[in-house]
mmCIF file of C-alpha atoms and ligand atoms in Angstrom:
data_model
loop_
_atom_site.group_PDB
_atom_site.id
_atom_site.type_symbol
_atom_site.label_atom_id
_atom_site.label_comp_id
_atom_site.label_asym_id
_atom_site.label_seq_id
_atom_site.Cartn_x
_atom_site.Cartn_y
_atom_site.Cartn_z
ATOM 1 C CA MET A 1 -13.883 -13.388 12.854
ATOM 2 C CA THR A 2 -17.249 -12.782 12.676
ATOM 3 C CA MET A 3 -18.967 -13.441 8.871
ATOM 4 C CA GLN A 4 -19.508 -10.700 6.867
ATOM 5 C CA LYS A 5 -23.074 -10.749 4.882
ATOM 6 C CA ASN A 6 -22.646 -11.042 1.269
ATOM 7 C CA ILE A 7 -23.724 -7.882 -0.479
ATOM 8 C CA ASN A 8 -23.631 -6.515 -3.753
ATOM 9 C CA THR A 9 -20.539 -4.871 -5.000
ATOM 10 C CA GLU A 10 -21.281 -2.152 -7.380
ATOM 11 C CA ILE A 11 -18.730 -1.565 -10.346
ATOM 12 C CA LEU A 12 -18.462 2.221 -10.742
ATOM 13 C CA ASN A 13 -16.562 4.219 -13.659
ATOM 14 C CA GLN A 14 -14.371 7.410 -13.076
ATOM 15 C CA ASP A 15 -16.777 10.092 -13.916
ATOM 16 C CA MET A 16 -18.378 12.517 -11.721
ATOM 17 C CA LYS A 17 -21.928 10.672 -11.573
ATOM 18 C CA SER A 18 -20.202 7.353 -10.264
ATOM 19 C CA LEU A 19 -17.959 9.350 -7.780
ATOM 20 C CA ARG A 20 -21.498 11.053 -6.412
ATOM 21 C CA LYS A 21 -22.355 7.169 -5.886
ATOM 22 C CA ALA A 22 -19.467 6.467 -4.205
ATOM 23 C CA CYS A 23 -19.652 9.505 -1.656
ATOM 24 C CA TYR A 24 -23.375 8.097 -1.037
ATOM 25 C CA PHE A 25 -21.811 4.927 0.172
ATOM 26 C CA LEU A 26 -19.104 6.201 2.122
ATOM 27 C CA ASN A 27 -21.590 8.491 3.718
ATOM 28 C CA LYS A 28 -23.444 5.636 4.746
ATOM 29 C CA ASN A 29 -20.271 4.277 6.477
ATOM 30 C CA GLU A 30 -19.667 1.822 3.773
ATOM 31 C CA LEU A 31 -16.673 0.766 1.845
ATOM 32 C CA VAL A 32 -15.461 1.772 -1.782
ATOM 33 C CA SER A 33 -12.471 0.532 -3.290
ATOM 34 C CA PHE A 34 -10.669 3.056 -5.473
ATOM 35 C CA PRO A 35 -7.480 3.249 -7.698
ATOM 36 C CA THR A 36 -4.523 5.364 -6.788
ATOM 37 C CA GLU A 37 -1.108 5.403 -8.356
ATOM 38 C CA THR A 38 0.065 3.211 -6.086
ATOM 39 C CA VAL A 39 -2.170 0.137 -5.452
ATOM 40 C CA TYR A 40 -6.009 -0.063 -5.255
ATOM 41 C CA GLY A 41 -7.305 1.513 -1.634
ATOM 42 C CA LEU A 42 -9.823 0.140 0.221
ATOM 43 C CA GLY A 43 -11.723 3.496 1.519
ATOM 44 C CA ALA A 44 -13.996 4.416 4.443
ATOM 45 C CA SER A 45 -14.507 7.857 5.867
ATOM 46 C CA ALA A 46 -11.835 8.573 8.377
ATOM 47 C CA ILE A 47 -13.985 10.152 10.881
ATOM 48 C CA SER A 48 -16.581 7.151 10.765
ATOM 49 C CA ASN A 49 -15.588 4.410 13.533
ATOM 50 C CA ILE A 50 -18.115 2.231 11.929
ATOM 51 C CA GLY A 51 -16.781 2.535 8.156
ATOM 52 C CA VAL A 52 -13.119 1.838 9.864
ATOM 53 C CA ALA A 53 -14.186 -0.778 11.425
ATOM 54 C CA LYS A 54 -15.465 -2.430 8.712
ATOM 55 C CA ILE A 55 -12.070 -2.019 6.865
ATOM 56 C CA PHE A 56 -10.663 -3.917 9.903
ATOM 57 C CA SER A 57 -13.428 -6.459 9.577
ATOM 58 C CA VAL A 58 -13.116 -7.066 5.693
ATOM 59 C CA LYS A 59 -9.607 -7.279 5.471
ATOM 60 C CA GLY A 60 -9.016 -9.336 8.423
ATOM 61 C CA ARG A 61 -6.441 -6.949 9.747
ATOM 62 C CA PRO A 62 -5.045 -6.729 13.045
ATOM 63 C CA LYS A 63 -6.473 -3.767 15.069
ATOM 64 C CA TYR A 64 -3.015 -2.500 16.047
ATOM 65 C CA ASN A 65 -2.178 -1.696 12.532
ATOM 66 C CA PRO A 66 -3.633 2.017 11.806
ATOM 67 C CA LEU A 67 -4.458 2.944 8.254
ATOM 68 C CA ILE A 68 -3.112 5.714 6.023
ATOM 69 C CA ILE A 69 -5.303 8.888 5.701
ATOM 70 C CA HIS A 70 -6.034 10.396 2.162
ATOM 71 C CA ILE A 71 -6.151 14.058 1.959
ATOM 72 C CA ALA A 72 -6.966 16.523 -0.648
ATOM 73 C CA ASN A 73 -3.914 18.949 -0.063
ATOM 74 C CA LYS A 74 -1.237 20.664 2.671
ATOM 75 C CA GLN A 75 -4.207 22.485 4.051
ATOM 76 C CA ASP A 76 -5.715 19.373 5.515
ATOM 77 C CA ALA A 77 -2.326 18.226 6.895
ATOM 78 C CA ASP A 78 -2.157 21.300 8.989
ATOM 79 C CA LYS A 79 -5.599 21.076 10.098
ATOM 80 C CA TRP A 80 -4.761 17.506 11.505
ATOM 81 C CA ALA A 81 -0.987 17.542 12.406
ATOM 82 C CA GLN A 82 2.123 19.156 13.166
ATOM 83 C CA VAL A 83 4.182 19.658 10.212
ATOM 84 C CA PRO A 84 8.031 19.754 11.025
ATOM 85 C CA LYS A 85 10.448 22.164 8.409
ATOM 86 C CA GLU A 86 11.668 18.959 6.478
ATOM 87 C CA ALA A 87 8.338 17.484 6.620
ATOM 88 C CA GLU A 88 6.979 20.756 4.812
ATOM 89 C CA LEU A 89 10.155 20.471 2.001
ATOM 90 C CA LEU A 90 8.832 16.973 1.539
ATOM 91 C CA ILE A 91 5.137 17.896 0.891
ATOM 92 C CA GLU A 92 6.357 20.685 -1.576
ATOM 93 C CA SER A 93 8.552 18.278 -3.425
ATOM 94 C CA PHE A 94 6.688 15.333 -3.524
ATOM 95 C CA TRP A 95 2.816 15.736 -2.518
ATOM 96 C CA PRO A 96 0.695 14.782 -4.617
ATOM 97 C CA GLY A 97 2.503 11.427 -4.907
ATOM 98 C CA PRO A 98 3.759 7.998 -3.484
ATOM 99 C CA LEU A 99 4.827 9.476 0.100
ATOM 100 C CA THR A 100 3.033 8.821 3.055
ATOM 101 C CA LEU A 101 4.371 11.032 6.065
ATOM 102 C CA VAL A 102 3.638 9.873 9.789
ATOM 103 C CA LEU A 103 3.279 13.331 12.042
ATOM 104 C CA ASN A 104 2.448 14.296 15.519
ATOM 105 C CA ARG A 105 -1.275 14.840 15.615
ATOM 106 C CA LYS A 106 -2.552 18.361 16.889
ATOM 107 C CA LYS A 107 -4.149 18.248 20.149
ATOM 108 C CA PRO A 108 -6.745 17.964 21.095
ATOM 109 C CA PHE A 109 -7.641 15.343 19.173
ATOM 110 C CA THR A 110 -9.954 15.839 16.101
ATOM 111 C CA ALA A 111 -12.451 14.386 15.121
ATOM 112 C CA LEU A 112 -10.841 11.197 13.206
ATOM 113 C CA SER A 113 -11.849 7.710 14.152
ATOM 114 C CA THR A 114 -9.443 6.727 16.943
ATOM 115 C CA LEU A 115 -9.626 3.144 15.441
ATOM 116 C CA VAL A 116 -8.124 4.827 12.047
ATOM 117 C CA THR A 117 -4.700 5.753 13.995
ATOM 118 C CA GLY A 118 -4.944 2.942 16.336
ATOM 119 C CA ASN A 119 -5.080 5.856 19.233
ATOM 120 C CA LEU A 120 -1.505 6.647 18.488
ATOM 121 C CA GLU A 121 -0.294 10.120 18.808
ATOM 122 C CA THR A 122 0.551 10.066 15.266
ATOM 123 C CA ILE A 123 -1.187 10.354 12.187
ATOM 124 C CA ALA A 124 -0.233 8.672 8.953
ATOM 125 C CA ILE A 125 -1.181 11.046 5.784
ATOM 126 C CA ARG A 126 -0.678 11.295 2.135
ATOM 127 C CA VAL A 127 -2.029 12.974 -1.078
ATOM 128 C CA PRO A 128 -2.422 10.741 -3.718
ATOM 129 C CA LEU A 129 -1.748 11.744 -7.186
ATOM 130 C CA HIS A 130 -4.513 9.530 -9.287
ATOM 131 C CA PRO A 131 -6.962 11.755 -10.671
ATOM 132 C CA THR A 132 -10.035 9.707 -9.437
ATOM 133 C CA ALA A 133 -8.683 9.276 -6.292
ATOM 134 C CA ARG A 134 -8.472 12.791 -6.004
ATOM 135 C CA ALA A 135 -11.624 13.740 -7.318
ATOM 136 C CA LEU A 136 -13.304 11.475 -4.936
ATOM 137 C CA ILE A 137 -11.815 12.984 -1.863
ATOM 138 C CA LYS A 138 -12.411 16.574 -3.227
ATOM 139 C CA GLU A 139 -16.263 15.415 -3.630
ATOM 140 C CA PHE A 140 -16.278 13.643 -0.270
ATOM 141 C CA GLY A 141 -14.992 16.633 1.352
ATOM 142 C CA SER A 142 -13.559 14.731 4.062
ATOM 143 C CA PRO A 143 -10.234 12.272 4.322
ATOM 144 C CA LEU A 144 -10.591 8.742 3.420
ATOM 145 C CA ALA A 145 -8.909 5.913 5.279
ATOM 146 C CA ALA A 146 -7.561 3.509 2.862
ATOM 147 C CA PRO A 147 -5.280 0.283 3.196
ATOM 148 C CA SER A 148 -4.473 -1.427 0.323
ATOM 149 C CA ALA A 149 -7.359 -3.346 -1.042
ATOM 150 C CA ASN A 150 -5.857 -6.920 -0.356
ATOM 151 C CA ILE A 151 -7.032 -9.323 2.563
ATOM 152 C CA SER A 152 -4.492 -8.701 5.201
ATOM 153 C CA GLY A 153 -0.855 -10.611 4.593
ATOM 154 C CA ARG A 154 -2.008 -11.101 1.109
ATOM 155 C CA ILE A 155 -0.393 -9.660 -2.377
ATOM 156 C CA SER A 156 -1.495 -6.314 -3.004
ATOM 157 C CA PRO A 157 -3.854 -5.218 -5.808
ATOM 158 C CA THR A 158 -2.855 -2.923 -8.514
ATOM 159 C CA ARG A 159 -5.559 -4.056 -11.023
ATOM 160 C CA ALA A 160 -9.218 -3.952 -10.729
ATOM 161 C CA LYS A 161 -9.825 -7.417 -11.490
ATOM 162 C CA ASP A 162 -7.494 -8.517 -8.383
ATOM 163 C CA VAL A 163 -9.513 -6.156 -5.989
ATOM 164 C CA LEU A 164 -12.434 -8.278 -7.018
ATOM 165 C CA VAL A 165 -11.143 -11.695 -6.288
ATOM 166 C CA ASN A 166 -10.549 -10.378 -2.764
ATOM 167 C CA MET A 167 -13.560 -8.347 -2.135
ATOM 168 C CA ASP A 168 -16.525 -9.022 -4.254
ATOM 169 C CA GLY A 169 -19.512 -9.459 -2.069
ATOM 170 C CA LYS A 170 -17.816 -7.454 0.745
ATOM 171 C CA ILE A 171 -17.675 -4.128 -0.475
ATOM 172 C CA SER A 172 -20.214 -2.068 -1.588
ATOM 173 C CA ALA A 173 -18.381 -0.526 -4.831
ATOM 174 C CA LEU A 174 -15.444 -0.643 -6.843
ATOM 175 C CA ILE A 175 -14.401 2.063 -8.965
ATOM 176 C CA LYS A 176 -12.651 0.715 -11.650
ATOM 177 C CA GLY A 177 -9.711 2.437 -13.236
ATOM 178 C CA ASP A 178 -6.644 1.536 -14.948
ATOM 179 C CA ASP A 179 -3.900 -0.650 -13.415
ATOM 180 C CA CYS A 180 -1.992 1.564 -10.867
ATOM 181 C CA SER A 181 0.845 3.214 -12.921
ATOM 182 C CA ILE A 182 3.306 2.941 -9.894
ATOM 183 C CA GLY A 183 2.453 -0.707 -8.332
ATOM 184 C CA LEU A 184 4.177 -0.392 -5.455
ATOM 185 C CA GLU A 185 2.716 1.222 -1.962
ATOM 186 C CA SER A 186 3.458 4.465 -0.845
ATOM 187 C CA THR A 187 6.954 5.293 0.735
ATOM 188 C CA ILE A 188 6.565 6.152 4.483
ATOM 189 C CA VAL A 189 8.761 8.719 6.396
ATOM 190 C CA SER A 190 8.164 9.193 10.015
ATOM 191 C CA PHE A 191 8.714 12.354 11.633
ATOM 192 C CA ALA A 192 7.411 11.530 14.816
ATOM 193 C CA ASN A 193 10.766 12.244 16.744
ATOM 194 C CA ASN A 194 11.501 15.157 14.600
ATOM 195 C CA GLU A 195 14.034 13.083 12.634
ATOM 196 C CA PRO A 196 13.100 11.570 8.981
ATOM 197 C CA VAL A 197 12.658 8.249 9.427
ATOM 198 C CA LEU A 198 12.069 5.489 6.822
ATOM 199 C CA LEU A 199 9.372 3.144 7.579
ATOM 200 C CA ARG A 200 8.601 1.371 4.704
ATOM 201 C CA PRO A 201 10.445 1.752 1.143
ATOM 202 C CA GLY A 202 7.738 2.233 -1.456
ATOM 203 C CA GLY A 203 6.914 3.949 -5.054
ATOM 204 C CA LEU A 204 9.141 7.164 -3.874
ATOM 205 C CA PRO A 205 12.800 5.646 -3.628
ATOM 206 C CA GLU A 206 14.642 6.975 -0.669
ATOM 207 C CA GLU A 207 17.580 8.536 -2.604
ATOM 208 C CA ILE A 208 15.244 10.882 -3.999
ATOM 209 C CA ILE A 209 14.060 11.955 -0.542
ATOM 210 C CA GLU A 210 17.705 12.203 0.969
ATOM 211 C CA GLU A 211 18.739 13.992 -1.945
ATOM 212 C CA LYS A 212 16.138 16.489 -1.558
ATOM 213 C CA LEU A 213 16.834 16.539 2.581
ATOM 214 C CA GLY A 214 20.214 16.679 1.879
ATOM 215 C CA ARG A 215 20.904 13.721 4.606
ATOM 216 C CA PRO A 216 19.979 10.304 5.178
ATOM 217 C CA LEU A 217 17.051 8.851 6.215
ATOM 218 C CA LEU A 218 17.455 6.966 9.596
ATOM 219 C CA LYS A 219 16.240 3.710 9.289
ATOM 220 C CA SER A 220 13.366 2.128 11.694
ATOM 221 C CA THR A 221 15.968 -0.644 12.535
ATOM 222 C CA GLN A 222 17.918 1.969 14.020
ATOM 223 C CA VAL A 223 15.398 3.720 16.064
ATOM 224 C CA LEU A 224 13.036 0.518 17.036
ATOM 225 C CA SER A 225 14.797 -0.776 20.024
ATOM 226 C CA ASN A 226 14.676 2.465 22.248
ATOM 227 C CA GLN A 227 11.317 4.099 20.811
ATOM 228 C CA ARG A 228 8.861 1.849 20.120
ATOM 229 C CA LYS A 229 6.305 4.020 18.978
ATOM 230 C CA ILE A 230 8.187 5.126 15.917
ATOM 231 C CA ILE A 231 7.719 1.472 14.287
ATOM 232 C CA ALA A 232 5.128 1.032 11.387
ATOM 233 C CA PRO A 233 2.947 -1.442 13.420
ATOM 234 C CA GLY A 234 1.901 -3.089 10.169
ATOM 235 C CA MET A 235 6.009 -4.033 8.914
ATOM 236 C CA MET A 236 4.768 -7.453 9.474
ATOM 237 C CA GLU A 237 7.464 -10.394 8.464
ATOM 238 C CA SER A 238 5.094 -12.161 6.354
ATOM 239 C CA HIS A 239 3.057 -9.950 3.747
ATOM 240 C CA TYR A 240 2.116 -10.044 0.387
ATOM 241 C CA ALA A 241 2.140 -13.588 0.512
ATOM 242 C CA PRO A 242 1.106 -15.714 -2.533
ATOM 243 C CA ASN A 243 0.229 -19.773 -2.225
ATOM 244 C CA CYS A 244 3.384 -20.514 -3.748
ATOM 245 C CA ASN A 245 7.112 -20.718 -2.205
ATOM 246 C CA LEU A 246 9.129 -18.213 -3.375
ATOM 247 C CA LYS A 247 13.131 -18.529 -3.581
ATOM 248 C CA LEU A 248 14.426 -15.613 -4.044
ATOM 249 C CA ASN A 249 17.776 -14.672 -5.937
ATOM 250 C CA GLN A 250 17.920 -17.535 -8.534
ATOM 251 C CA VAL A 251 19.569 -17.498 -11.662
ATOM 252 C CA ASN A 252 17.836 -20.842 -12.814
ATOM 253 C CA SER A 253 14.834 -23.141 -11.722
ATOM 254 C CA GLN A 254 14.346 -26.697 -11.893
ATOM 255 C CA THR A 255 11.905 -28.624 -14.324
ATOM 256 C CA ASN A 256 9.223 -28.478 -11.936
ATOM 257 C CA GLU A 257 9.381 -25.041 -10.482
ATOM 258 C CA LEU A 258 8.459 -21.459 -12.135
ATOM 259 C CA PHE A 259 10.915 -18.478 -12.760
ATOM 260 C CA LEU A 260 10.031 -15.042 -12.149
ATOM 261 C CA GLY A 261 12.363 -13.182 -14.410
ATOM 262 C CA PHE A 262 13.983 -9.733 -14.371
ATOM 263 C CA GLY A 263 15.862 -9.168 -17.549
ATOM 264 C CA ASP A 264 17.026 -12.621 -19.731
ATOM 265 C CA MET A 265 14.964 -16.026 -18.811
ATOM 266 C CA PRO A 266 17.483 -18.429 -18.110
ATOM 267 C CA LYS A 267 17.751 -21.121 -20.810
ATOM 268 C CA ASN A 268 14.651 -23.630 -20.506
ATOM 269 C CA ALA A 269 13.195 -21.756 -17.714
ATOM 270 C CA ILE A 270 9.447 -21.322 -17.840
ATOM 271 C CA GLY A 271 7.388 -18.363 -16.068
ATOM 272 C CA LEU A 272 7.059 -14.632 -16.164
ATOM 273 C CA ASN A 273 9.257 -11.812 -16.244
ATOM 274 C CA LEU A 274 8.944 -8.279 -14.457
ATOM 275 C CA SER A 275 10.914 -6.220 -17.460
ATOM 276 C CA LEU A 276 12.676 -7.797 -20.231
ATOM 277 C CA THR A 277 14.783 -4.841 -20.254
ATOM 278 C CA ARG A 278 16.068 -4.668 -16.657
ATOM 279 C CA ASN A 279 13.925 -1.523 -16.022
ATOM 280 C CA LEU A 280 13.088 -0.906 -12.335
ATOM 281 C CA LYS A 281 10.158 1.219 -12.602
ATOM 282 C CA GLU A 282 8.900 -1.249 -15.489
ATOM 283 C CA ALA A 283 9.099 -4.050 -12.838
ATOM 284 C CA ALA A 284 7.673 -1.933 -10.096
ATOM 285 C CA THR A 285 4.468 -1.173 -11.789
ATOM 286 C CA ASN A 286 3.925 -5.313 -12.804
ATOM 287 C CA PHE A 287 4.919 -6.459 -9.615
ATOM 288 C CA PHE A 288 2.138 -7.543 -7.635
ATOM 289 C CA ALA A 289 0.183 -8.316 -10.943
ATOM 290 C CA THR A 290 2.759 -10.691 -11.981
ATOM 291 C CA LEU A 291 3.294 -12.193 -8.580
ATOM 292 C CA THR A 292 -0.580 -12.422 -8.330
ATOM 293 C CA ASP A 293 -0.613 -14.378 -12.051
ATOM 294 C CA ILE A 294 2.268 -16.453 -11.465
ATOM 295 C CA ASP A 295 0.747 -17.965 -8.420
ATOM 296 C CA THR A 296 -2.126 -18.517 -10.158
ATOM 297 C CA MET A 297 0.102 -20.351 -12.993
ATOM 298 C CA ALA A 298 1.940 -22.284 -10.300
ATOM 299 C CA GLU A 299 -1.373 -23.388 -8.760
ATOM 300 C CA LEU A 300 -2.858 -24.537 -12.167
ATOM 301 C CA MET A 301 0.533 -26.415 -12.833
ATOM 302 C CA ARG A 302 1.013 -28.015 -9.695
ATOM 303 C CA TYR A 303 4.408 -26.366 -9.262
ATOM 304 C CA LYS A 304 4.839 -25.543 -5.604
ATOM 305 C CA THR A 305 7.957 -23.191 -6.240
ATOM 306 C CA VAL A 306 8.878 -19.884 -8.040
ATOM 307 C CA CYS A 307 12.444 -19.152 -8.124
ATOM 308 C CA VAL A 308 12.816 -15.388 -8.540
ATOM 309 C CA ALA A 309 16.080 -13.704 -10.190
ATOM 310 C CA PRO A 310 18.028 -11.403 -8.230
ATOM 311 C CA ILE A 311 16.755 -7.360 -8.317
ATOM 312 C CA PRO A 312 19.459 -4.923 -7.790
ATOM 313 C CA ASN A 313 18.883 -3.325 -4.256
ATOM 314 C CA LEU A 314 18.826 0.166 -5.661
ATOM 315 C CA GLY A 315 16.276 2.518 -6.290
ATOM 316 C CA LEU A 316 12.650 1.147 -6.244
ATOM 317 C CA GLY A 317 14.393 -2.317 -6.110
ATOM 318 C CA VAL A 318 14.832 -1.727 -2.585
ATOM 319 C CA ALA A 319 11.112 -1.576 -2.244
ATOM 320 C CA ILE A 320 10.637 -4.581 -4.562
ATOM 321 C CA ASN A 321 13.138 -6.559 -2.433
ATOM 322 C CA ASP A 322 11.228 -5.672 0.825
ATOM 323 C CA ARG A 323 8.179 -7.171 -0.817
ATOM 324 C CA LEU A 324 9.945 -10.279 -2.126
ATOM 325 C CA LYS A 325 11.497 -11.018 1.042
ATOM 326 C CA ARG A 326 8.124 -10.497 3.186
ATOM 327 C CA ALA A 327 6.227 -12.454 0.301
ATOM 328 C CA ALA A 328 9.096 -15.257 0.862
ATOM 329 C CA ILE A 329 8.494 -15.765 4.270
ATOM 330 C CA LYS A 330 7.117 -18.863 5.336
ATOM 331 C CA LYS A 331 3.085 -17.878 6.894
ATOM 332 C CA GLU A 332 2.555 -19.801 10.213
ATOM 333 C CA SER A 333 -0.892 -21.113 9.263
HETATM 334 O O1 TXA B 1 0.240 3.486 -1.093
HETATM 335 C C1 TXA B 1 -0.354 3.399 -0.329
HETATM 336 O O2 TXA B 1 0.308 3.836 1.065
HETATM 337 C C2 TXA B 1 -1.673 2.517 -0.417
HETATM 338 C C3 TXA B 1 -2.469 3.265 -0.764
HETATM 339 C C4 TXA B 1 -3.815 2.855 -1.160
HETATM 340 O O3 TXA B 1 -2.656 4.899 -0.727
HETATM 341 N N1 TXA B 1 -1.834 2.311 1.128
HETATM 342 C C5 TXA B 1 -1.375 1.513 1.779
HETATM 343 O O4 TXA B 1 -1.968 1.234 3.285
HETATM 344 O O5 TXA B 1 -0.173 0.936 1.685
HETATM 345 P P1 TXA B 1 -1.804 0.039 4.099
HETATM 346 O O6 TXA B 1 -2.537 0.354 5.454
HETATM 347 O O7 TXA B 1 -1.544 -1.013 3.589
HETATM 348 O O8 TXA B 1 -0.573 0.425 4.834
HETATM 349 C C6 TXA B 1 -0.368 1.279 5.832
HETATM 350 C C7 TXA B 1 0.881 1.182 6.866
HETATM 351 C C8 TXA B 1 1.141 0.071 7.615
HETATM 352 O O9 TXA B 1 2.376 -0.264 7.427
HETATM 353 C C9 TXA B 1 0.571 0.905 9.057
HETATM 354 O O10 TXA B 1 1.211 0.197 10.075
HETATM 355 C C10 TXA B 1 1.559 2.426 8.679
HETATM 356 O O11 TXA B 1 0.933 2.334 7.198
HETATM 357 N N2 TXA B 1 0.542 3.594 9.405
HETATM 358 C C11 TXA B 1 -0.195 4.032 9.469
HETATM 359 N N3 TXA B 1 -0.428 4.979 10.637
HETATM 360 C C12 TXA B 1 0.855 5.331 11.351
HETATM 361 C C13 TXA B 1 1.217 5.465 12.044
HETATM 362 N N4 TXA B 1 0.462 6.156 13.018
HETATM 363 N N5 TXA B 1 2.463 5.287 12.715
HETATM 364 C C14 TXA B 1 3.124 4.441 11.749
HETATM 365 N N6 TXA B 1 3.226 3.711 10.996
HETATM 366 C C15 TXA B 1 1.452 3.619 10.578
HETATM 367 MG MG1 MG B 2 -0.990 -3.288 2.585
#
């Protein structure tokens, strides 16, 4: 990987003057991190090959892993993509919000950077709910490519300070907002083959989508073997990785281990808690920040292992368990 030169990272507020400054950087093909309701995004103009190339370079992201394009409204989706009836229904119900749709692109291919879509025939799009993200897209007047603002494979940031730990000196600006309210990335549903397929569980629970559609979502594992193109190329086995080892579904920890709780902490356990009241929404909001903090704690205390309480596998718990499973997988290097 080529080394990025260290640049000055400007910290911006969320007022219009700051957003105009952010647009100035984006127009120069530079990177700006901004808050969304799910996680902080690392934004570049989606029509700028240079800007998008910088995202891949700064994140150390594999080039085959395309990015989500953030748009202002449904009309933008119609410009870039074919929207089947059921997708339309989901758009009406859940946009703006934490739902990304993978749709077939309109042909002839539009001005979008080929890097942003991995030159696939599909495009991943969403309309974020966060007022700053929306105001930024509106002011910029063109779609923004934005993956989560972490180094590829590491923990996604839901706090401005976590963005800075990874991105200070590498991006032109960070728009500093509050902590992200949902705390998990958007749920991704593909309509590439007309049938709705869940590619990534996320901030919008699948039960809610299924209720709206009146039928179950197919799972990507069900279609993987015969339709290669439908996979979310970025669903890497190891992801969201802390430095410590995670032991999942634990009811206790040893004296030289930390405990990440959900509900009452086991007797004598030391650590942090996702939600003392076993509230999945609260656990989702806290998830990446708490994982970051307990990893730091483990490092400072020279503990190698964090034991994690079982999380119920329903609603937002499905997305939390998905992240935990990937975070627990040992990295190759
Ligand atoms: O909540 C979110 O979605 C956040 C915020 C910043 O909006 N963004 C985010 O982006 O999580 P990222 O790049 O970390 O994840 C994008 C995912 C990857 O798994 C990628 O493989 C998948 O979307 N993806 C993108 N384009 C796709 C396509 N055409 N077909 C299938 N999967 C696609
Ligand atoms: Mg990500």
